[in-house]
CSV table of C-alpha atoms in Angstrom, one decimal:
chain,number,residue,atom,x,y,z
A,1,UNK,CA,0.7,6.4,0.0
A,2,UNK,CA,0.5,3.4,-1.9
A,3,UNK,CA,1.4,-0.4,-2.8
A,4,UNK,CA,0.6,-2.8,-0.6
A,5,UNK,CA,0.5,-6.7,-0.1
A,6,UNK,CA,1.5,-10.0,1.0
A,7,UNK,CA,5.4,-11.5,0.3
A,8,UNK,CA,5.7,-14.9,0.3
A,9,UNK,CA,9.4,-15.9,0.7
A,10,UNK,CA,10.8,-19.2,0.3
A,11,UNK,CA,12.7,-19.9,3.6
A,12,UNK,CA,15.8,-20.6,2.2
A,13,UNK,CA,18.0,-18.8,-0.5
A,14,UNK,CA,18.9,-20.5,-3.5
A,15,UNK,CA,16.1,-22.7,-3.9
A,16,UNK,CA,14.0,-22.0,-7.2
A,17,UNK,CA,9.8,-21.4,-6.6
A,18,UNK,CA,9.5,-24.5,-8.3
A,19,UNK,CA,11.3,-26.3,-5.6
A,20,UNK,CA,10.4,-24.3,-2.3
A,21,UNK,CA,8.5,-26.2,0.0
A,22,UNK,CA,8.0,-23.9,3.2
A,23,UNK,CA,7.4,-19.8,2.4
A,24,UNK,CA,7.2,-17.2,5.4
A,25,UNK,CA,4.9,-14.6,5.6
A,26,UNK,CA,4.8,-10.8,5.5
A,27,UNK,CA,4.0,-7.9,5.2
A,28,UNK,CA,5.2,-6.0,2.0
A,29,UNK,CA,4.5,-3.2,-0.9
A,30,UNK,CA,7.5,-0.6,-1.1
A,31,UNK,CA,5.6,1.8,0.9
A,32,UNK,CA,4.1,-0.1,3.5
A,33,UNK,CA,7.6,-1.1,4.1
A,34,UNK,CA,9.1,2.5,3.9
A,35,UNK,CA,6.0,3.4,6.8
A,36,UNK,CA,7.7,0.4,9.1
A,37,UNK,CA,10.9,1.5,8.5
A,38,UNK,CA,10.3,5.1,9.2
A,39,UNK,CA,8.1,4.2,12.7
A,40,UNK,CA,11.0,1.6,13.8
A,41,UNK,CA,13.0,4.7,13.9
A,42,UNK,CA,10.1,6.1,16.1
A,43,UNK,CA,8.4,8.3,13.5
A,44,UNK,CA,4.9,8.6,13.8
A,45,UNK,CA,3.3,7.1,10.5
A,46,UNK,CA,0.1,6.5,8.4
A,47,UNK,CA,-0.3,4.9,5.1
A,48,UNK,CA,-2.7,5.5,2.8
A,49,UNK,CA,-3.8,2.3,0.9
A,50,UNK,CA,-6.3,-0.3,-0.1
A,51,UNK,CA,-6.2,-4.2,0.4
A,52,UNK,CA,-9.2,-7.1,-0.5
A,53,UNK,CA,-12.0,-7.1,1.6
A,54,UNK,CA,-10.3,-10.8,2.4
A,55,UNK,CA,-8.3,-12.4,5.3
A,56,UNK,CA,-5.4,-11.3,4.0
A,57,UNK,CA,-6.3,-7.8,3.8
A,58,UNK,CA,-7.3,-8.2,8.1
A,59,UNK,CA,-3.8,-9.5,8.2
A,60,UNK,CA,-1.7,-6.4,6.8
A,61,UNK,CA,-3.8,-4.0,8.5
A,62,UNK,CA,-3.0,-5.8,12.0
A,63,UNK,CA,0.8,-6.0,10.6
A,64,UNK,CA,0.3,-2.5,10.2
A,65,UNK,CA,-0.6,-1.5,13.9
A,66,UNK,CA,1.8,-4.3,15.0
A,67,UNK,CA,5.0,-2.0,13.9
A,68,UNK,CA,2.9,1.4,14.9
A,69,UNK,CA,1.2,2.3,11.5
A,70,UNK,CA,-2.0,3.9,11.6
A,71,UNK,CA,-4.2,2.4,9.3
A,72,UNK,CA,-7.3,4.5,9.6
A,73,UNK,CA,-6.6,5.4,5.7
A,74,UNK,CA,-6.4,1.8,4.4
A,75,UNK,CA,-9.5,1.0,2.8
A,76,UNK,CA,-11.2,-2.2,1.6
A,77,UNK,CA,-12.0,-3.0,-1.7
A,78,UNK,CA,-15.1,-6.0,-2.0
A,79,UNK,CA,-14.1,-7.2,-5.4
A,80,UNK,CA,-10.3,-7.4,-6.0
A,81,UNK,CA,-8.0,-9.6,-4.4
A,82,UNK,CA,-5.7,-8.5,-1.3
A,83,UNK,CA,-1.8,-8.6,-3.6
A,84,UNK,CA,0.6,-11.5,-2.9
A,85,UNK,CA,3.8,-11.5,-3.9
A,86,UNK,CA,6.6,-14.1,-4.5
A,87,UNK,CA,10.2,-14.0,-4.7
A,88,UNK,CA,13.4,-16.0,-5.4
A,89,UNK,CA,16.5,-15.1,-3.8
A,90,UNK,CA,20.0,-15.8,-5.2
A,91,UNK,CA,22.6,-13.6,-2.7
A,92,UNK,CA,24.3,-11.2,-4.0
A,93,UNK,CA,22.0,-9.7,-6.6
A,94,UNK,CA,19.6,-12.2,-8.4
A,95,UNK,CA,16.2,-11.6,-6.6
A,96,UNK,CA,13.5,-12.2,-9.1
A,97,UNK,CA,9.8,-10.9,-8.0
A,98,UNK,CA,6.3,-12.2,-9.0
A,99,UNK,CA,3.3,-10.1,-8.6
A,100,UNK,CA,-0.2,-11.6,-8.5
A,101,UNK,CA,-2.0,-8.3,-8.8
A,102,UNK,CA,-4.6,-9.1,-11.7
A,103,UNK,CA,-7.2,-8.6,-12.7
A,104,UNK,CA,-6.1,-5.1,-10.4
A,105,UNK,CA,-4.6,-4.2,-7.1
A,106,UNK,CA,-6.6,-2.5,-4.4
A,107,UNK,CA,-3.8,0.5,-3.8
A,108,UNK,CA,-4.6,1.1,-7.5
A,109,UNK,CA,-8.4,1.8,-6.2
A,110,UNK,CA,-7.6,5.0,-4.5
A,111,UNK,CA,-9.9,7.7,-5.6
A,112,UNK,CA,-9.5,11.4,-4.8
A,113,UNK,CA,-12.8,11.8,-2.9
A,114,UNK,CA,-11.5,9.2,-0.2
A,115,UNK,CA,-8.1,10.9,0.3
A,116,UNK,CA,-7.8,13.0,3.6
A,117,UNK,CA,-6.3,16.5,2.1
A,118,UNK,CA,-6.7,18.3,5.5
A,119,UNK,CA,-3.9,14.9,6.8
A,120,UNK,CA,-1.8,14.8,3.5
A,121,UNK,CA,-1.5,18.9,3.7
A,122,UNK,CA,-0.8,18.6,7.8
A,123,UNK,CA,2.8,15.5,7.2
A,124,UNK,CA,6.2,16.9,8.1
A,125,UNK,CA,6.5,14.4,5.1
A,126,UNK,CA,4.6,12.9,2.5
A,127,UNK,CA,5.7,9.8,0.9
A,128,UNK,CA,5.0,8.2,-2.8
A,129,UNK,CA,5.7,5.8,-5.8
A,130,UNK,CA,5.9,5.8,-8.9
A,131,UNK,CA,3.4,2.4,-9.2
A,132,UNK,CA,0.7,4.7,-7.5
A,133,UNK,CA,1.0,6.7,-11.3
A,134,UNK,CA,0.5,3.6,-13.1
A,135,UNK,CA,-2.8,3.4,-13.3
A,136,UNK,CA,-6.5,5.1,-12.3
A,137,UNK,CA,-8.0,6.1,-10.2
A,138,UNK,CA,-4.3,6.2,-8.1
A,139,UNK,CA,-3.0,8.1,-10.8
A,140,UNK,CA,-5.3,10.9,-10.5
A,141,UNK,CA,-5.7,10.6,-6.4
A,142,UNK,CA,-1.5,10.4,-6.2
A,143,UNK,CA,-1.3,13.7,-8.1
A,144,UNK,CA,-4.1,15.0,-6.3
A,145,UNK,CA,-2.1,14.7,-3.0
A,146,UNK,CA,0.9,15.7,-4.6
A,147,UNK,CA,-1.0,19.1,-5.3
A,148,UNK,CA,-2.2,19.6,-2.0
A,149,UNK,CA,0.9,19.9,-0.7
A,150,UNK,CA,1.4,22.6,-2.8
A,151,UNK,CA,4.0,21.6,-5.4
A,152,UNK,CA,8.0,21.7,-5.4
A,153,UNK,CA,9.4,24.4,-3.0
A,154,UNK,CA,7.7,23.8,0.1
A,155,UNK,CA,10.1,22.8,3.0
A,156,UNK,CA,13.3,22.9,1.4
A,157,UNK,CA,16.1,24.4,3.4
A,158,UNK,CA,20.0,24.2,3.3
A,159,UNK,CA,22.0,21.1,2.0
A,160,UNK,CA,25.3,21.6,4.4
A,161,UNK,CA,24.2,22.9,7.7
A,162,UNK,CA,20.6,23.0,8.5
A,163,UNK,CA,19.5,19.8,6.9
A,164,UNK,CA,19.0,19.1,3.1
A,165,UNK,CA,15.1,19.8,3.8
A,166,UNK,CA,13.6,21.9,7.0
A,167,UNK,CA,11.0,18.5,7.8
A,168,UNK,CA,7.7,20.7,6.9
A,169,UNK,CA,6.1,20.4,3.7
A,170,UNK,CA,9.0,18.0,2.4
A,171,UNK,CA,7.3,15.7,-0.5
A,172,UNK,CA,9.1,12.7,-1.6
A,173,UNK,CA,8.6,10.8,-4.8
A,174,UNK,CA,9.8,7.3,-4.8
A,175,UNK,CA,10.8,7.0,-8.4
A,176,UNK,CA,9.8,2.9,-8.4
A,177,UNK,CA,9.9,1.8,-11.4
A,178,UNK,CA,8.3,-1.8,-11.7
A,179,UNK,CA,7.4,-2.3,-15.4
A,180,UNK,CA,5.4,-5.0,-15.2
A,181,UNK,CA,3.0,-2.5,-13.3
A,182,UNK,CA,2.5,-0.8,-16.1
A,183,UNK,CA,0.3,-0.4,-19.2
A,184,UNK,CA,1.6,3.3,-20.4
A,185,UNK,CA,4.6,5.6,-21.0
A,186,UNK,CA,5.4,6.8,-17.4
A,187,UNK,CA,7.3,9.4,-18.6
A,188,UNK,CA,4.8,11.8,-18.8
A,189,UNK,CA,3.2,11.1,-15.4
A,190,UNK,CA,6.7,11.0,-13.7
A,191,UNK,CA,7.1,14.5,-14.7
A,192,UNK,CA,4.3,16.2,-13.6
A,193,UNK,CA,5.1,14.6,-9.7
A,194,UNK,CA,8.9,15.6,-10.3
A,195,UNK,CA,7.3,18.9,-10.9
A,196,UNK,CA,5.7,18.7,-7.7
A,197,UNK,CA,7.7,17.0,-5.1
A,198,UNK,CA,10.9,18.8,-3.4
A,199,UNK,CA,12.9,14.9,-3.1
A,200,UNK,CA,13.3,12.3,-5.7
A,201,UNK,CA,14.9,9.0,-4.6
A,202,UNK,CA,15.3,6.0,-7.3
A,203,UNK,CA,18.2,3.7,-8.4
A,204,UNK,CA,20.2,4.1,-11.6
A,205,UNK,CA,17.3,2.2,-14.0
A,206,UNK,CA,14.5,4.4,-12.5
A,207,UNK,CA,16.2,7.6,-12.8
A,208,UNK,CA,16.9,6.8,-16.3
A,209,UNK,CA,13.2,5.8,-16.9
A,210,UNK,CA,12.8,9.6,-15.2
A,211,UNK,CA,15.0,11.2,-16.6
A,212,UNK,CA,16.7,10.0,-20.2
A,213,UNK,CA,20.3,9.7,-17.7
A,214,UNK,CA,21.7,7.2,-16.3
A,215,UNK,CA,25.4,8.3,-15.3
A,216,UNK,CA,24.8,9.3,-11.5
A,217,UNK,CA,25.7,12.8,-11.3
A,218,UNK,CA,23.6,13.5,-15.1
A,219,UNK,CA,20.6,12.0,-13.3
A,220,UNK,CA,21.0,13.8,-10.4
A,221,UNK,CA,21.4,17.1,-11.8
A,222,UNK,CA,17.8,16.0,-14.6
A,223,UNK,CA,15.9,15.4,-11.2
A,224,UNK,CA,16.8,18.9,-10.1
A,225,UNK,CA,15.9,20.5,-13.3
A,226,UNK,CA,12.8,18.7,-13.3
A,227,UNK,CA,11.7,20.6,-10.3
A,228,UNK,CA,12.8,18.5,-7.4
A,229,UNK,CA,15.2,20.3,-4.8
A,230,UNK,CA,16.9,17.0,-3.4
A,231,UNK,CA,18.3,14.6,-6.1
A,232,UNK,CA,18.8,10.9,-4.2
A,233,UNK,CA,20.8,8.5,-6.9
A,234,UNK,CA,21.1,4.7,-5.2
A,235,UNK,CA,23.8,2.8,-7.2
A,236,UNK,CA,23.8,-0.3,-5.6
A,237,UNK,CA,27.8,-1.6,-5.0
A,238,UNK,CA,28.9,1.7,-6.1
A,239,UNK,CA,27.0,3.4,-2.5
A,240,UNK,CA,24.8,6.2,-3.0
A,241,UNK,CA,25.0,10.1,-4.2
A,242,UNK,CA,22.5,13.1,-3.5
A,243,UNK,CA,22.9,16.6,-5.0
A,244,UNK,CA,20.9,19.2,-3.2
A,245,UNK,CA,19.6,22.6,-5.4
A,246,UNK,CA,21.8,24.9,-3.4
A,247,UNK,CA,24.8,22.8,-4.4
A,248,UNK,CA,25.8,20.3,-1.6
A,249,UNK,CA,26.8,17.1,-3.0
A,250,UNK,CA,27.1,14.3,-0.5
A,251,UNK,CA,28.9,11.2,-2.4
A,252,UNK,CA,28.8,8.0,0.5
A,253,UNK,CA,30.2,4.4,0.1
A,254,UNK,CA,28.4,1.5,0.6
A,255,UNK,CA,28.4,-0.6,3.9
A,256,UNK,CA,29.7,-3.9,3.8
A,257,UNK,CA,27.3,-6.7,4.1
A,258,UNK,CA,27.2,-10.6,3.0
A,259,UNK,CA,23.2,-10.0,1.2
A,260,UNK,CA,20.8,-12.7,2.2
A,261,UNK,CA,17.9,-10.8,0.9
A,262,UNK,CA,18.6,-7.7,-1.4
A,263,UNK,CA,14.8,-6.5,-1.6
A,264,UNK,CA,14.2,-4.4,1.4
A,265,UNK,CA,17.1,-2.5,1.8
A,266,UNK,CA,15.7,0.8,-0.4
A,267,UNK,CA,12.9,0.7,1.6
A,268,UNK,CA,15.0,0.6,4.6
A,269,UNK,CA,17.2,3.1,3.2
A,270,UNK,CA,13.5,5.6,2.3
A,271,UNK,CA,12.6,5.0,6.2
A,272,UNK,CA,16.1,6.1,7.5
A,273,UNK,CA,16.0,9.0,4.6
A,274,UNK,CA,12.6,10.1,5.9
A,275,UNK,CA,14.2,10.3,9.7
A,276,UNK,CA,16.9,12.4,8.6
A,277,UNK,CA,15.5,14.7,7.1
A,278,UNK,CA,13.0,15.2,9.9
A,279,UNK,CA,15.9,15.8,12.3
A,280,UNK,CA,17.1,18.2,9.9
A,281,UNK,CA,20.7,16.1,9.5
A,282,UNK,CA,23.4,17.9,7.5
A,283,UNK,CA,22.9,15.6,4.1
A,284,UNK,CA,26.3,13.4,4.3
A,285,UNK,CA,25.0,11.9,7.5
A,286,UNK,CA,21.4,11.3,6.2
A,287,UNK,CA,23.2,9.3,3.8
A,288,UNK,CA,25.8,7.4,6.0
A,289,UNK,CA,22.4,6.7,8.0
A,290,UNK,CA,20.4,5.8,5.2
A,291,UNK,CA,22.7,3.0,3.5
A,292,UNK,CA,23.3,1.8,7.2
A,293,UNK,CA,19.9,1.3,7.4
A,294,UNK,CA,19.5,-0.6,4.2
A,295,UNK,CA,22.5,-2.4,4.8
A,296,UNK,CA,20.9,-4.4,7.8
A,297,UNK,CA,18.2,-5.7,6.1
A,298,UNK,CA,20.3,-6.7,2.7
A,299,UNK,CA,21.8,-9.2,5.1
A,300,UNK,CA,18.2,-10.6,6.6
A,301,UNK,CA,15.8,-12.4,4.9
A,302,UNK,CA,12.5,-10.7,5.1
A,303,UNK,CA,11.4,-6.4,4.6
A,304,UNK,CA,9.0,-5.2,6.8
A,305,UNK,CA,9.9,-7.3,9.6
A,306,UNK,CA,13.5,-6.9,9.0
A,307,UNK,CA,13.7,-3.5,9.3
A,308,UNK,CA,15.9,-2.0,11.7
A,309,UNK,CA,15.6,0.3,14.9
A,310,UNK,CA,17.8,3.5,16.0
A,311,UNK,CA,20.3,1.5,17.9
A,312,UNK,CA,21.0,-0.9,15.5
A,313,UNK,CA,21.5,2.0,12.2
A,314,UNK,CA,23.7,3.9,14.8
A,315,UNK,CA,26.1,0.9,16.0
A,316,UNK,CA,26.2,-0.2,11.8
A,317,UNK,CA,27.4,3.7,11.3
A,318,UNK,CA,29.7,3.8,14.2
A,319,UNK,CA,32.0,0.8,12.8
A,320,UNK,CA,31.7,2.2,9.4
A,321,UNK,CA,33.1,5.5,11.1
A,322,UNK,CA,30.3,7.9,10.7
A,323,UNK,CA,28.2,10.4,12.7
């Protein structure tokens, strides 16, 4: 549930906006690209969303079904503006983003009495972002979803042998911080969905906008505290750590990769998550999986498109000598 839009990528890296002359085209919004990543891995996916009632808007929702998302649940909205967004890329780790999401986004026009409750109750897994808090009516229609799913505690099962979640009930909150997407504080709105989801996932700067921490395994253990019973703490170079409630730690490196395009590789990394913990993985190899995952499309130039299937994630975590 949330963001959605159009990137515009220059279609070269190192070249300046200012100097681009050819773009490609995409599909993109953090969790439109988590839903591709998650049904390349052959999950079975919906998004809930709004675009412009515009050509661009009839564009992302045939992207959608193109990588096997529904999109009965993505809504038109007459007066706003289907997103774009533009980026620069400088490899390793300069990618700049401009949003054109004024005067609002669409996703931000989700209102409780469109949501689907009976469908948001019925996912194995139930996705969301912290830019869906930013502002109303999402705000109010995110947490709405969040409480039909019946708060933290639902699906959570054993960090070392069964799987760091059981796969029903599991709730995930995308920390996402994006601060020019937001007018407010979002401290206190990030706490009342840490209170209700059972995963957090964010890198270093979210989790410290989250939490007040910003050393890994201090952030880790605020998440759980906060309510959330899997702790996911991406730090970039450094690989990624998760600390589960009933104490399983799972500390993996990163995978090599010479990065072309650094921006689609957490949402990469939240599609492979949200397979692992379907198939109930032991939480190491949901990681090892996960920064494989993310690790293929840090060395391609666009997201959705970019993002990889089974075969692929497996052979990157064979030569990196994992399950």
């Amino acid at each position: 549930m949330g963001r959605i839009g159009v990137d515009l990528y220059p279609l070269a890296t190192g070249v300046p906006l200012a100097e681009a002359e050819t773009f490609g085209r995409f599909l993109g919004g953090s969790p439109a690209n988590v839903a591709v990543a998650a049904a390349r891995l052959g999950r079975r996916v919906a998004l809930i969303t709004r675009t412009g009632a515009d050509p661009f808007g009839g564009y992302l929702r045939a992207e959608l079904r193109g990588f096997g998302v529904d999109d009965r649940w993505v809504g038109e909205v007459a007066d706003l503006p289907t997103p774009l967004t533009f980026c620069e890329m400088f490899p390793p780790d300069r990618f700049p983003l401009y949003f054109y999401r004024l005067p609002k986004a669409p996703d931000l026009e989700i209102a409780v009495e469109e949501l689907d409750l009976d469908a948001v109750r019925a996912a194995r897994v139930f996705w969301m972002t912290g830019t869906g808090l930013s502002e109303e009516p999402s705000r109010e229609a995110t947490l709405a979803a969040l409480d039909a799913r019946g708060g933290a505690g639902a699906g959570a099962g054993a960090g070392a042998g069964a799987g760091p979640a059981s796969g029903a009930g599991t709730t995930v909150f995308d920390l996402d911080w994006r601060p020019m997407l937001w007018r407010e504080k979002p401290g206190p709105y990030y706490e009342r969905a840490l209170a209700r989801a059972t995963v957090a996932v964010g890198n270093l700067e979210e989790c410290e906008i989250a939490t007040g921490e910003s050393e890994p395994y201090a952030a880790a253990r605020a998440l759980l505290a906060a309510g959330v019973e899997l702790a996911v703490v991406k730090q970039g170079p450094e690989g990624v750590l998760a600390v589960h409630r009933d104490g399983t730690v799972a500390q993996v490196a990163p995978v090599a990769v010479r990065v072309v395009n650094g921006l689609g590789a957490g949402d990469a990394f939240g599609g492979a998550l949200v397979h692992g913990l379907l198939a109930g993985w032991p939480l190491a190899q949901v990681m090892r999986y996960a920064n494989a995952a993310g690790s293929i499309v840090a060395g391609r130039l666009a997201c959705s498109s970019a993002m990889p299937f089974a075969a692929e994630v497996e052979e990157v975590v064979g030569r990196a000598g994992g399950e």
